[in-house]
PDB file of C-alpha atoms in Angstrom:
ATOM      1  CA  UNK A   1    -139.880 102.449  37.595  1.00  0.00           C
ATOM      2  CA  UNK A   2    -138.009 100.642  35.266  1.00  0.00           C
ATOM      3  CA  UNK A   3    -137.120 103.585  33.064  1.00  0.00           C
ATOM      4  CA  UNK A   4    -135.997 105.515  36.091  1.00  0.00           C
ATOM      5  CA  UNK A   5    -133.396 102.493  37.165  1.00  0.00           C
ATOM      6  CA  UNK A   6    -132.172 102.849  32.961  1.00  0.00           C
ATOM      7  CA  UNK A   7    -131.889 106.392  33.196  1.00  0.00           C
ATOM      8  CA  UNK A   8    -130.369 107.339  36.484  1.00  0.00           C
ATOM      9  CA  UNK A   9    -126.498 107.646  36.316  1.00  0.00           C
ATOM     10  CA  UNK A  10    -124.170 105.493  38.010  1.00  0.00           C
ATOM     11  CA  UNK A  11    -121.781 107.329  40.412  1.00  0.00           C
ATOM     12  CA  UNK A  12    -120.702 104.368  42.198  1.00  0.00           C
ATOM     13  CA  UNK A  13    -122.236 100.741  42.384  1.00  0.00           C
ATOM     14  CA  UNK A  14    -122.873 100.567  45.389  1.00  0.00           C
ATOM     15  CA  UNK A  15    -125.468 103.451  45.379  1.00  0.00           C
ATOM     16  CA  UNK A  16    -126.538 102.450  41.979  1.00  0.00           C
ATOM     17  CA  UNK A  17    -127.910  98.831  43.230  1.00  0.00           C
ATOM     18  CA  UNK A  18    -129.223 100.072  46.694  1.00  0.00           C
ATOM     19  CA  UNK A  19    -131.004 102.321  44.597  1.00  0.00           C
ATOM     20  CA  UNK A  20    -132.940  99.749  42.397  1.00  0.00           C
ATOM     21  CA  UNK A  21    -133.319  97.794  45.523  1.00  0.00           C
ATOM     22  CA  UNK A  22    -135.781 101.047  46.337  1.00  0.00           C
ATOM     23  CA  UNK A  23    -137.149 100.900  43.468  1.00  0.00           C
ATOM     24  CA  UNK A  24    -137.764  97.544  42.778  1.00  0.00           C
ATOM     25  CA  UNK A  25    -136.997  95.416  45.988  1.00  0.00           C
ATOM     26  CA  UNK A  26    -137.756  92.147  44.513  1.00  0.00           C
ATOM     27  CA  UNK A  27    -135.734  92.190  40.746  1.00  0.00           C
ATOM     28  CA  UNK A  28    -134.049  88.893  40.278  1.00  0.00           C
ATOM     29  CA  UNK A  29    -130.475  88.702  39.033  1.00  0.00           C
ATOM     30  CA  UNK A  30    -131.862  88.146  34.753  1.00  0.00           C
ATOM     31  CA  UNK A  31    -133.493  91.715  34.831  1.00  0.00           C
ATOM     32  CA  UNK A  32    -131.247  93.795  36.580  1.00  0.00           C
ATOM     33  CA  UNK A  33    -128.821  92.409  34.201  1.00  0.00           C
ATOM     34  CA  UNK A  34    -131.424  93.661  30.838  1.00  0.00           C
ATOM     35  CA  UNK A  35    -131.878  96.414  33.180  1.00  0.00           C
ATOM     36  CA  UNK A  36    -127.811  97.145  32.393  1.00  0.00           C
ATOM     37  CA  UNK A  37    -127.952  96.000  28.801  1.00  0.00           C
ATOM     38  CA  UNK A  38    -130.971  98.807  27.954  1.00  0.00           C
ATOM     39  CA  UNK A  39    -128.142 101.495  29.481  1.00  0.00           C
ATOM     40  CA  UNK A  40    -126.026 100.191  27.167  1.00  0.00           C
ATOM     41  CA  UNK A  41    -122.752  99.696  29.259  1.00  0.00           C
ATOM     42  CA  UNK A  42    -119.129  98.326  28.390  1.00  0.00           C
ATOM     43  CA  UNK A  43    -118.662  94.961  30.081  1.00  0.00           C
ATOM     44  CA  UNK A  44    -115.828  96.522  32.392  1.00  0.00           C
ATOM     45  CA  UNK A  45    -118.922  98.697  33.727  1.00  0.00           C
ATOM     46  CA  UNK A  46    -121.013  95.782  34.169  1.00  0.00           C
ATOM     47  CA  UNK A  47    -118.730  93.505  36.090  1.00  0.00           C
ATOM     48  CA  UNK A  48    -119.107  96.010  39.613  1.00  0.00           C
ATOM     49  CA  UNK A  49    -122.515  96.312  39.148  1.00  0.00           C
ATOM     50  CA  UNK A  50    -123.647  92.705  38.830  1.00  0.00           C
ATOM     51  CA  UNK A  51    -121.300  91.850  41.769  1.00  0.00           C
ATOM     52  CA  UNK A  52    -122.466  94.190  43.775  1.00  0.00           C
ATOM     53  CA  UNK A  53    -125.695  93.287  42.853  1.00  0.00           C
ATOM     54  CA  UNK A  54    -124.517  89.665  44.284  1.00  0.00           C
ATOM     55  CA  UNK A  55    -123.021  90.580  47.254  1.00  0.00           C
ATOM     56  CA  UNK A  56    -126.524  92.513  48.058  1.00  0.00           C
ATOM     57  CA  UNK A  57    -128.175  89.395  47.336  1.00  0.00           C
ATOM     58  CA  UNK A  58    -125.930  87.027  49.622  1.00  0.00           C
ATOM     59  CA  UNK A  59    -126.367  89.231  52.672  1.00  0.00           C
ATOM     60  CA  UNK A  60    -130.004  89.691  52.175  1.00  0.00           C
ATOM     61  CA  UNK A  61    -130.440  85.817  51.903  1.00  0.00           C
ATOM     62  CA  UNK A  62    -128.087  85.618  55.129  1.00  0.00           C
ATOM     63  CA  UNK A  63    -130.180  87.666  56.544  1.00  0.00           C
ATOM     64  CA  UNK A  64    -133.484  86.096  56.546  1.00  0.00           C
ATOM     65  CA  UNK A  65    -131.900  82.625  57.218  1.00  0.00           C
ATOM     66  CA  UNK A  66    -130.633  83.703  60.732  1.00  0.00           C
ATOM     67  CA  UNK A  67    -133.947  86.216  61.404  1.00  0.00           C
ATOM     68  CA  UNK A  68    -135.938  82.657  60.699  1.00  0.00           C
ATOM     69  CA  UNK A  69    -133.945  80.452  62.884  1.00  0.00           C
ATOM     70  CA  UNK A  70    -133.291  83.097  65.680  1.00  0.00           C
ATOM     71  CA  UNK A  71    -137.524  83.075  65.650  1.00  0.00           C
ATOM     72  CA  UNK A  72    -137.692  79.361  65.438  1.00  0.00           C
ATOM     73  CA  UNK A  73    -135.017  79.224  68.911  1.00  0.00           C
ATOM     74  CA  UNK A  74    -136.270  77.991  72.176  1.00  0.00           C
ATOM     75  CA  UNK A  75    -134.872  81.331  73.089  1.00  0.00           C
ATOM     76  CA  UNK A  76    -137.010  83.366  71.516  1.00  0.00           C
ATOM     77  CA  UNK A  77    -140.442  81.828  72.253  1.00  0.00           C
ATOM     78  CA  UNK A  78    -138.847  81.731  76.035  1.00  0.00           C
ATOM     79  CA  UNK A  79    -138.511  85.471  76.028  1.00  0.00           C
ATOM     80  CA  UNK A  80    -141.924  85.657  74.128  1.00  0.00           C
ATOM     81  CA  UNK A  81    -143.623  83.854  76.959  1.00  0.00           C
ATOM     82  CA  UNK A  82    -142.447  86.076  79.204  1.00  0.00           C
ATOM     83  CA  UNK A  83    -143.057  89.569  77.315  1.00  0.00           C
ATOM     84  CA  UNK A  84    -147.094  87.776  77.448  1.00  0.00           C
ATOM     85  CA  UNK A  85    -146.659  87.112  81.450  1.00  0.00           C
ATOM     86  CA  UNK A  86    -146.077  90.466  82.223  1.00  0.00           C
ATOM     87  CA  UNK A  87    -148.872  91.989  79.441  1.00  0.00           C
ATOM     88  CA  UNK A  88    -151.490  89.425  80.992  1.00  0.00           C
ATOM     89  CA  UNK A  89    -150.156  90.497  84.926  1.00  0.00           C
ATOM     90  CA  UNK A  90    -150.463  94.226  83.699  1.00  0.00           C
ATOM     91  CA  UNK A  91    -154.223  93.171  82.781  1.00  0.00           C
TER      92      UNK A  91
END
């Protein structure tokens, strides 16, 4: 998988990182970085792809924070108990 991430040309960063996020969902920040070095880039190449690479990051992290507190809500195990009321009245 690795080699495929080296070899496959960068047309934009965006699409570059979402596509090693495919590949290999759970690369920390350290390899994608050797993953750049092996392609042999210019550091004004880098830069876009290691903040994008960031910004990916950030959002993903933002992400699970709220899913994991939105499941933790007295909200959410209020609509749970319902969703099993009407299951166990359909029974």
């Amino acid at each position: 998988m690795i080699l495929k991430i080296v070899m496959s040309p960068i047309e934009s960063p965006s699409d570059y990182v979402k596509q090693r996020r495919m590949r290999l969902p759970d690369l920390p920040f350290s390899e994608f970085q050797k993953i750049l070095d092996m392609k042999g880039l210019k550091k004004t190449e880098l830069v876009p792809l290691l903040e994008q690479f960031k910004q990916l990051e950030n959002a993903d992290a933002m992400h699970a924070a709220k899913s994991h507190i939105a499941h933790d809500s007295p909200e959410h195990e209020a609509v749970s108990i319902k969703r099993l009321e009407r299951l166990i009245k359909k029974i």
